[in-house]
Short mmCIF file of C-alpha atoms in Angstrom, two decimals:
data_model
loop_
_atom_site.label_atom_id
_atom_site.label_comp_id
_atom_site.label_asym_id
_atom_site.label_seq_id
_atom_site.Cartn_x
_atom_site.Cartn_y
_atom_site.Cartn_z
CA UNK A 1 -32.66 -9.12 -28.78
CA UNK A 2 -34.40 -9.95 -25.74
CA UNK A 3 -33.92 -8.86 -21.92
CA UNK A 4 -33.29 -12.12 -20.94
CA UNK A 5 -31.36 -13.35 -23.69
CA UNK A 6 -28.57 -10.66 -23.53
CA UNK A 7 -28.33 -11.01 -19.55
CA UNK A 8 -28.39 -15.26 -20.19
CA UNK A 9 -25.47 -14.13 -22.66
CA UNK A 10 -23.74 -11.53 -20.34
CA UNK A 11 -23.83 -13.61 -17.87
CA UNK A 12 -22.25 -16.83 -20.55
CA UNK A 13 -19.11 -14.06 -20.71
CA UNK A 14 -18.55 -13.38 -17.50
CA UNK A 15 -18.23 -17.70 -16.34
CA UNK A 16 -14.84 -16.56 -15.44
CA UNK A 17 -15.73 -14.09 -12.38
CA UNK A 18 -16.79 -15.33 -9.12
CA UNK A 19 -20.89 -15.72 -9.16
CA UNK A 20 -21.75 -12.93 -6.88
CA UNK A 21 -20.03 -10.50 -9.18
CA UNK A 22 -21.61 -12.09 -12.44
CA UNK A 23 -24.93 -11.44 -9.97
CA UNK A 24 -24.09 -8.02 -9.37
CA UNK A 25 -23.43 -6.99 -13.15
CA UNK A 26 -26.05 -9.14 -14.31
CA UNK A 27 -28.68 -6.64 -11.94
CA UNK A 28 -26.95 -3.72 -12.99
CA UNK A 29 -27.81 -4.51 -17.03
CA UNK A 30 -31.29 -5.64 -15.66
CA UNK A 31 -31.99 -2.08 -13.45
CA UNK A 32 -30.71 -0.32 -16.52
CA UNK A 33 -32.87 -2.13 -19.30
CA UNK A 34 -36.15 -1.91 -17.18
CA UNK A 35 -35.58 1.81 -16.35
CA UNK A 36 -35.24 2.67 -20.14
CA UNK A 37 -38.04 0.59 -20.76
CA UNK A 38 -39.84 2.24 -18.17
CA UNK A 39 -38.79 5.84 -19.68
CA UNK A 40 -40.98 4.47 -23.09
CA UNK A 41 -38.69 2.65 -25.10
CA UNK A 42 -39.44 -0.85 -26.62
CA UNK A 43 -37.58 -3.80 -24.57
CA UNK A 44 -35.62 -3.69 -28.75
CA UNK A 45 -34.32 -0.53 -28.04
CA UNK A 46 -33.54 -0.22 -24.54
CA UNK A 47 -31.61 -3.85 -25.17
CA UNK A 48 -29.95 -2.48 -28.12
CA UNK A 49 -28.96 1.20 -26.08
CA UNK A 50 -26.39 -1.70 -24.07
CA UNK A 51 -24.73 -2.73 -26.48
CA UNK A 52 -23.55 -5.95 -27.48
CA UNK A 53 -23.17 -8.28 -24.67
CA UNK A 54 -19.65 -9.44 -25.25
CA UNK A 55 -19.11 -5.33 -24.83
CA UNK A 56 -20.65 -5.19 -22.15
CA UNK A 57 -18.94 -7.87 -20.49
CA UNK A 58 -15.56 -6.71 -21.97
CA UNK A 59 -16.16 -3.31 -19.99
CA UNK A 60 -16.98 -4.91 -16.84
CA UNK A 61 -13.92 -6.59 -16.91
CA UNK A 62 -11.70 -3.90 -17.75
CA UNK A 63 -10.77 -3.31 -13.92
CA UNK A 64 -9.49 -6.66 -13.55
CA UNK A 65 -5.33 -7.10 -12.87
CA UNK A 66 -3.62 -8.01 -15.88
CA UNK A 67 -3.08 -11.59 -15.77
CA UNK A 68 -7.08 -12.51 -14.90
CA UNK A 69 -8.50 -10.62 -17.30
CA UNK A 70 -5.53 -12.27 -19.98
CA UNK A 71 -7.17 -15.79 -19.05
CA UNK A 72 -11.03 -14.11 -18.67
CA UNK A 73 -10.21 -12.81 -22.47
CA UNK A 74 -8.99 -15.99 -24.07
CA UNK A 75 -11.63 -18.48 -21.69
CA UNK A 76 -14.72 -16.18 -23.12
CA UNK A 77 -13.11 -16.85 -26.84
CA UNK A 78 -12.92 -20.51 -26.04
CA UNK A 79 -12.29 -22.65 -22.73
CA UNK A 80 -10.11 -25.30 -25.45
CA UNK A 81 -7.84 -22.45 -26.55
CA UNK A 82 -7.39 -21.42 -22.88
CA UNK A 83 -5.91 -25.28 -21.76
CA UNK A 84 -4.13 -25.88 -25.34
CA UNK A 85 -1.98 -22.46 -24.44
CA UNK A 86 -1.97 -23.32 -21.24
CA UNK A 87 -0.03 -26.59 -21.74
CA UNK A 88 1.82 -25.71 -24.53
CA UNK A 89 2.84 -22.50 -23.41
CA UNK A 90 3.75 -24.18 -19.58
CA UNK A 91 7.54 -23.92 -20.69
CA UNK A 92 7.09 -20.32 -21.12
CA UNK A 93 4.76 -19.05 -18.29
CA UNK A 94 6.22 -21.52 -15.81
CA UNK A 95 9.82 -20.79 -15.58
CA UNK A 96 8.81 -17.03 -15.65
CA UNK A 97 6.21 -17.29 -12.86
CA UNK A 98 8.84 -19.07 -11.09
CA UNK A 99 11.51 -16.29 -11.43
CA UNK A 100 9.03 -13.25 -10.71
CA UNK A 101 7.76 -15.21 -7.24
CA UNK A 102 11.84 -15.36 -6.85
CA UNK A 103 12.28 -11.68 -7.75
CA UNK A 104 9.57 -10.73 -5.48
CA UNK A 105 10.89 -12.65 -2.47
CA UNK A 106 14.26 -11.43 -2.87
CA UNK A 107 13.12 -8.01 -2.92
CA UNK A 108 11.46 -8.74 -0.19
CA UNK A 109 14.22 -10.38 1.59
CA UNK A 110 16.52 -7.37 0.53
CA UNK A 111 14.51 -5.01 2.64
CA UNK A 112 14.14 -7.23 5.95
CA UNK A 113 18.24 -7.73 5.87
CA UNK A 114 18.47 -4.08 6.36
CA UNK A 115 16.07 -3.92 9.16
CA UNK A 116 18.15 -6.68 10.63
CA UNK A 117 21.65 -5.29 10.10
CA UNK A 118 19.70 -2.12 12.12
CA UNK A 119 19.43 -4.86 14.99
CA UNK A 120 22.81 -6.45 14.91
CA UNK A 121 24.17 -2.78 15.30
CA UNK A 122 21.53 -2.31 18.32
CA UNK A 123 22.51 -5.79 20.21
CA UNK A 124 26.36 -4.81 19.56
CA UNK A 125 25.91 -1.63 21.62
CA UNK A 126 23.98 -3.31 24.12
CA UNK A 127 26.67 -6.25 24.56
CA UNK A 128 30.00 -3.73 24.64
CA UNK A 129 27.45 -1.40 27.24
CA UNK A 130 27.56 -4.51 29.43
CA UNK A 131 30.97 -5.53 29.19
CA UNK A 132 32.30 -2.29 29.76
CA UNK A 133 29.85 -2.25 33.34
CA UNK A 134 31.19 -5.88 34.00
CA UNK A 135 35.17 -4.53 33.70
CA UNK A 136 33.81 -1.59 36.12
CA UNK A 137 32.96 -3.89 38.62
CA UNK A 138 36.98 -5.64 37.65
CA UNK A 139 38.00 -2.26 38.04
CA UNK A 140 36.63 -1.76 41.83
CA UNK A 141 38.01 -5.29 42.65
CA UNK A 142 41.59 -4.67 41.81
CA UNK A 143 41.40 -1.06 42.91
CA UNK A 144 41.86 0.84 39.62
CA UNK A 145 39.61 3.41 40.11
CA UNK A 146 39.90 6.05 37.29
CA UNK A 147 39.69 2.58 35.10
CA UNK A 148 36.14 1.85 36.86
CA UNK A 149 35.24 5.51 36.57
CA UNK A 150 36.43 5.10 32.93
CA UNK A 151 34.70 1.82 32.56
CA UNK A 152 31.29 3.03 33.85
CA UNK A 153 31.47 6.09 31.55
CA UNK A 154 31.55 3.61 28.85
CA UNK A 155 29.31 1.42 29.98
CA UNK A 156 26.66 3.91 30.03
CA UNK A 157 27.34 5.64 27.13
CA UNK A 158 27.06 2.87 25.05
CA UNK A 159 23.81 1.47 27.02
CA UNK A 160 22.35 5.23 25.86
CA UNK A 161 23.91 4.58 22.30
CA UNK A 162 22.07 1.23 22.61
CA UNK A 163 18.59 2.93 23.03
CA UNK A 164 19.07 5.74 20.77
CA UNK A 165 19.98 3.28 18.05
CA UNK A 166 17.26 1.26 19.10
CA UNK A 167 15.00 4.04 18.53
CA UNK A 168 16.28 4.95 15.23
CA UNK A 169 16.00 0.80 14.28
CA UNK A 170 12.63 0.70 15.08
CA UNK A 171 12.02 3.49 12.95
CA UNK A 172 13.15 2.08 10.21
CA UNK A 173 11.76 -0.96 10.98
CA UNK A 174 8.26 0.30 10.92
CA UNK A 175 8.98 2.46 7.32
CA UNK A 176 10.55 -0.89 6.09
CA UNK A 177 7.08 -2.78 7.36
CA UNK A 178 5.52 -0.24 5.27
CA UNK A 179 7.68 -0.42 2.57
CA UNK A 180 7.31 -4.33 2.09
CA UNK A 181 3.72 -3.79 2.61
CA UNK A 182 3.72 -1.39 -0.43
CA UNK A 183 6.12 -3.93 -2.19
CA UNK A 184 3.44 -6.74 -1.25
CA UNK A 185 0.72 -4.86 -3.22
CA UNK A 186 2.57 -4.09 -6.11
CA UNK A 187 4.25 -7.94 -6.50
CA UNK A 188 0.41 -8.74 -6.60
CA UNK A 189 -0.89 -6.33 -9.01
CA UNK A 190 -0.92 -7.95 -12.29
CA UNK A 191 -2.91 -10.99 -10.52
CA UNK A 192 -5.28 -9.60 -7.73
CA UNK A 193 -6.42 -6.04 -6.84
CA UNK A 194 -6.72 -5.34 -3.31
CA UNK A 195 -7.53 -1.96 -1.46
CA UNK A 196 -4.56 0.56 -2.19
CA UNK A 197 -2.84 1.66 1.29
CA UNK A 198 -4.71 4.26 3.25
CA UNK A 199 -1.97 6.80 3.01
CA UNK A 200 -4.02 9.62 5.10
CA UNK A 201 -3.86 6.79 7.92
CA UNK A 202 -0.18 6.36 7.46
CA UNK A 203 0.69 9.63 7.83
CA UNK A 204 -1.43 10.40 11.20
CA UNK A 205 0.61 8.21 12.78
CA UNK A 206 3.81 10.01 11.97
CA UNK A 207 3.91 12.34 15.23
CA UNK A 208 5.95 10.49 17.71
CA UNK A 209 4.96 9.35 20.84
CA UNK A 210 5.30 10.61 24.00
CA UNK A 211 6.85 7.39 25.56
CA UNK A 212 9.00 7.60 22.62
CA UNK A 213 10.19 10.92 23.02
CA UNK A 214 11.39 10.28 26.84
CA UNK A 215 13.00 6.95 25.78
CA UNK A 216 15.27 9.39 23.50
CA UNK A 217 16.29 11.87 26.41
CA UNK A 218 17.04 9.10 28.88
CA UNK A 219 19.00 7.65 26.15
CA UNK A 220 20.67 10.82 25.17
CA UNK A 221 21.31 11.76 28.93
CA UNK A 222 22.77 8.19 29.55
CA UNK A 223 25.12 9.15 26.12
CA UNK A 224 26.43 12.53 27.80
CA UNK A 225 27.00 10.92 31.31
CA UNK A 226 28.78 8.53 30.09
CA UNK A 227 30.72 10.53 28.21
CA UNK A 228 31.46 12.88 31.35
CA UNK A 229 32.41 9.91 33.39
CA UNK A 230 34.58 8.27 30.97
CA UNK A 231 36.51 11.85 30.75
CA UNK A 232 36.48 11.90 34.89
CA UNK A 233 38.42 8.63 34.63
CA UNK A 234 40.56 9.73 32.07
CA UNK A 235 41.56 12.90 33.81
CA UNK A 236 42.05 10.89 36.90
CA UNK A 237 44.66 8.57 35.68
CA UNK A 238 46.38 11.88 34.48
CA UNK A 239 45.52 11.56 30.80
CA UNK A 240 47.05 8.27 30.56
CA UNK A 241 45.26 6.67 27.50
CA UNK A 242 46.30 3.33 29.22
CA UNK A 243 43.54 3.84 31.10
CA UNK A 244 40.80 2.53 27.99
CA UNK A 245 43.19 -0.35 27.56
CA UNK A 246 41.89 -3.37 28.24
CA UNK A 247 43.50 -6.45 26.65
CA UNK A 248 41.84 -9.77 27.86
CA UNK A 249 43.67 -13.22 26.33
CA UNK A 250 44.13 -16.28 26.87
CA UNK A 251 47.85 -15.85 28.01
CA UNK A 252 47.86 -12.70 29.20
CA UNK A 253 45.03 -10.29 30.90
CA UNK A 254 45.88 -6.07 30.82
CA UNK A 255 43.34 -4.30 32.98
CA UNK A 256 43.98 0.04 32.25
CA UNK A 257 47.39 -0.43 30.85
CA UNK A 258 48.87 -2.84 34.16
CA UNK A 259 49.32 -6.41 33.39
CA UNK A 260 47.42 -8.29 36.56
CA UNK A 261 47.01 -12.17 37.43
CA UNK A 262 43.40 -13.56 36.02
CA UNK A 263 43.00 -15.48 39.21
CA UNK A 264 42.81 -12.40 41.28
CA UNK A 265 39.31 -10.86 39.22
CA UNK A 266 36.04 -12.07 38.38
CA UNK A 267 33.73 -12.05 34.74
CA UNK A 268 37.71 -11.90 33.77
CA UNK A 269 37.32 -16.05 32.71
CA UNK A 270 33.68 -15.08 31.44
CA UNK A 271 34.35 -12.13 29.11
CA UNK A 272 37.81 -14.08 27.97
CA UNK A 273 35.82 -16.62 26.76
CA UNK B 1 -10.14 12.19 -26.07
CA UNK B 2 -7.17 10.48 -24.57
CA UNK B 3 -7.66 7.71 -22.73
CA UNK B 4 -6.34 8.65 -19.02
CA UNK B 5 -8.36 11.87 -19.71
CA UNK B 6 -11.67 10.40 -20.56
CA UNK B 7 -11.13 8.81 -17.27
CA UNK B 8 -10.80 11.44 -15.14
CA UNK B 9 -13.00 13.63 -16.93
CA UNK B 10 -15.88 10.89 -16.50
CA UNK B 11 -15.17 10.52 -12.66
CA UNK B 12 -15.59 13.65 -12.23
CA UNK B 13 -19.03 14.16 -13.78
CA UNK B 14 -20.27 10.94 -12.19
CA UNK B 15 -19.37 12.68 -8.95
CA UNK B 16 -21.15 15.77 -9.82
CA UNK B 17 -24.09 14.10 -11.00
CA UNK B 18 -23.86 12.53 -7.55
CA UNK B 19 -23.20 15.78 -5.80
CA UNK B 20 -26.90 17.06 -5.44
CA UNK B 21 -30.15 14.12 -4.55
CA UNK B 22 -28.68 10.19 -4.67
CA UNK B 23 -29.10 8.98 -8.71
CA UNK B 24 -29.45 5.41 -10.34
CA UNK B 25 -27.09 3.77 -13.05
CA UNK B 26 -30.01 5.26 -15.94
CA UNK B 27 -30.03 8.45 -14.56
CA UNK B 28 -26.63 9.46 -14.17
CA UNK B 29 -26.52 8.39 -17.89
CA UNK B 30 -29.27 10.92 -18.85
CA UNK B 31 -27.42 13.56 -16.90
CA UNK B 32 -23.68 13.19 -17.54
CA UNK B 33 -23.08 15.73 -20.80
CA UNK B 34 -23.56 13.57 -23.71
CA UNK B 35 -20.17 14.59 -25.43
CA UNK B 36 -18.93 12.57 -22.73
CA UNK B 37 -20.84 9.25 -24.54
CA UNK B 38 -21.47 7.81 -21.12
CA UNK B 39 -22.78 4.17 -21.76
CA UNK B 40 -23.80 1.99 -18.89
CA UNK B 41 -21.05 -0.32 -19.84
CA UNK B 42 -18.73 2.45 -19.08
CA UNK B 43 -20.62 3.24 -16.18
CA UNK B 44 -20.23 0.19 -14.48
CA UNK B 45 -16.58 -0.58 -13.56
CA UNK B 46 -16.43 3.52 -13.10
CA UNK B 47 -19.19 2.99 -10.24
CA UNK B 48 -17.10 0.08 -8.90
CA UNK B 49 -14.21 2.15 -8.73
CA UNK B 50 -15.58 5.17 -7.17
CA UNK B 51 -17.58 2.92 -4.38
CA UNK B 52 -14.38 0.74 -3.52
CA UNK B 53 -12.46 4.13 -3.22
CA UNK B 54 -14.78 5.52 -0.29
CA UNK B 55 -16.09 8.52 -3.06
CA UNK B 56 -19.56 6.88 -2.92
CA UNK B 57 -22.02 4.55 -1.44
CA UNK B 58 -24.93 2.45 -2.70
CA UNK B 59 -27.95 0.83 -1.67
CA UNK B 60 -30.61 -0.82 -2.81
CA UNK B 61 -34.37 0.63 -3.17
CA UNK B 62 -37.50 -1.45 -3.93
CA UNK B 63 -38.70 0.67 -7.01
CA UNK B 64 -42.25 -0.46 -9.31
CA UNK B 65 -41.64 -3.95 -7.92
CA UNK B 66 -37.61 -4.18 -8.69
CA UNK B 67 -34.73 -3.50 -6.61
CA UNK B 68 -32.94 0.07 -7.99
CA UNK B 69 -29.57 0.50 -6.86
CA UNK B 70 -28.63 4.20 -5.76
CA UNK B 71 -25.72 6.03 -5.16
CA UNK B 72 -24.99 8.93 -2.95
CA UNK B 73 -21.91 11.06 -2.98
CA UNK B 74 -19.19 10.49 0.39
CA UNK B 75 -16.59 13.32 2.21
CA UNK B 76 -13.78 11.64 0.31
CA UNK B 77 -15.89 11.83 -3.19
CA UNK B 78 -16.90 15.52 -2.50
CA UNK B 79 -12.56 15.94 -1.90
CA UNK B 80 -11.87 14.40 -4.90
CA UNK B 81 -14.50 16.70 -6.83
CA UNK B 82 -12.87 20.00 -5.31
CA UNK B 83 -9.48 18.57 -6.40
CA UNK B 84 -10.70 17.97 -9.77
CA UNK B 85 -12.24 21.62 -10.09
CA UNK B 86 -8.57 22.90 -8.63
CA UNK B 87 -6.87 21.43 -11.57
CA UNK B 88 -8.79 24.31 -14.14
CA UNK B 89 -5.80 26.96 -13.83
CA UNK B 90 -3.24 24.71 -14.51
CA UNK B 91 -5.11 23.20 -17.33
CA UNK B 92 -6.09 26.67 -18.84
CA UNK B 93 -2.17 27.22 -18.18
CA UNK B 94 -1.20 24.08 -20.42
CA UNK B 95 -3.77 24.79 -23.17
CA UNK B 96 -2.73 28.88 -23.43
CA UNK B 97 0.86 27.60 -23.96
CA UNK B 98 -0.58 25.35 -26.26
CA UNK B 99 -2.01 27.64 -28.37
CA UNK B 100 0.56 30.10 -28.55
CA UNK B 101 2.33 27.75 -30.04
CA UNK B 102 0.21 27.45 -32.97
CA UNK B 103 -0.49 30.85 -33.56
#
């Protein structure tokens, strides 16, 4: 066989790749013939040290995903064969391509919903933080102090809860990013082969930041200070644990354990609602 | 040779025949040991492999009138060579136990 004719025929086996590859492997064969021919063999021999092209062309696309080099395979045996299976066989493959994109989406789903649920638990702290710093402000107007004190211990303890959770959420946000990314790559696998993660990357970016790190303390500082407040208005109401009770209804509205008129208080109509 | 083996084994000595001057596909054919039966079919994805991992680079050289493609060994292909080589004591480990099963 001939130079040309087993590139012309490498090339025939490879129709399936994109042209620029069949280029590429095509030069490869080429550098590799002329170099043995150059090292004294007969074009013959250095043609025949390749192989057979259909071997050749079989190695090259050994790297290929699964599913490509399943269609590569059966289109280099005959492009007929490859549309009569893939017609006939559409019952099969169809259905099942449509439950592994389902499969993969779910999975993918699945790990968002946690990162969510992270959230909700966030924006719940954040909203009872606030409420309890609206009551304080309740608290002043009708002139229950160790309620207000108590209120305001809350208020800020929770805020701080708010931000460390936040921190934590964020967190697992960003591993859950990664994790869907990894997810990503292997839902594509049998089809397309892309670059695999750059793990050292990854994990040079594990050292938390310094913004980060303060965000914690303040958070953690708001968490005991609210804790110390809320026991400063507990001890001034002489233990009563009346004090946390705050019972806001539609018929009736408790403020620290005394019954008082809504009319007399503001956010009272606002947090009722 | 197993499969998976083969692979790695191959890698490897594609690396090392890297390791020294830059080499071309024929070349690293002649020098690879030839119980390994290195073909330049084999060659080929193996070079694709390494290059797309970062273990080494190519680039074409006009040679006699033709374009040559060489390759030159990277950091992250030297790496992988040293973590090949650190593998030998727990192979030897594997093939004394092994052995003294046989025996």
């Amino acid at each position: 066989m001939k130079r040309n004719d087993f590139l012309k025929e490498l090339a025939g086996h490879l129709s399936c790749l994109p042209s620029e590859q069949i280029e590429d492997i095509r030069q490869f064969y080429a550098e590799a013939i002329a170099d043995r021919m150059e090292d004294g063999m007969s074009e013959d021999e250095a043609v025949a040290a390749m192989g057979t092209p259909a071997m050749a062309a079989e190695a090259a696309l050994s790297d290929l995903p699964a599913v490509p080099r399943a269609i590569a395979r059966t289109r280099r045996k005959s492009v007929i064969l490859l549309w009569v299976l893939a017609i006939v066989g559409s019952p099969v493959w169809v259905p099942l391509l449509v439950a592994f994109a389902g499969i993969a989406l779910s999975i993918y789903a699945c790990i968002w919903i946690v990162a969510l649920c992270a959230w909700i638990v966030v924006a719940c702290l954040g909203v009872v933080g606030i409420s309890c710093l609206a009551l304080t402000v309740v608290g002043i107007v009708i002139g229950n102090i160790p309620y207000a004190i108590a209120m305001l211990g809350c208020g800020v303890g929770f805020i701080g809860a708010m931000f460390l959770a936040g921190t934590v959420a964020w967190e697992i946000t960003k591993q859950l990013a990664r994790l869907s990314a990894l997810w990503a790559v292997k839902a594509v696998s049998p089809f397309w082969k892309g670059r695999k993660p750059d793990t050292t990357k990854l994990a040079a970016r594990k050292g938390m930041s310094h913004l980060r790190k303060t965000c914690l303390a303040v958070a953690g500082c708001f968490v005991v200070a609210g804790i110390i407040l809320a026991a400063i208005g507990f001890a001034a109401s002489g233990f009563d644990p009346a004090v946390f009770n705050t019972n806001i209804s539609t018929d009736k509205v408790i403020i620290g354990g005394t019954s008082i008129n809504p009319n007399d208080v503001p956010f009272i109509e606002i947090i009722g609602r | 040779m197993e499969a998976q083996m083969k692979r790695g084994f191959l890698e490897a000595c594609v690396l090392a025949a890297l390791s020294g001057e830059e080499s071309y596909g024929y070349q690293i054919v002649k020098d690879v040991p030839a119980s390994m039966g290195l073909t330049e079919s084999t060659l080929y994805p193996l070079l694709k492999r390494l290059e797309k991992a970062g273990c080494i680079t190519a680039r074409s050289v006009e040679h006699n009138g033709r374009l040559r493609r060489y390759y030159r060994i990277t950091d992250i292909g030297h790496a992988r060579v040293r973590e090949f080589l650190d593998e030998w004591p727990s192979v030897q480990e594997i093939y004394r136990y092994v052995k003294e099963t046989q025996s």
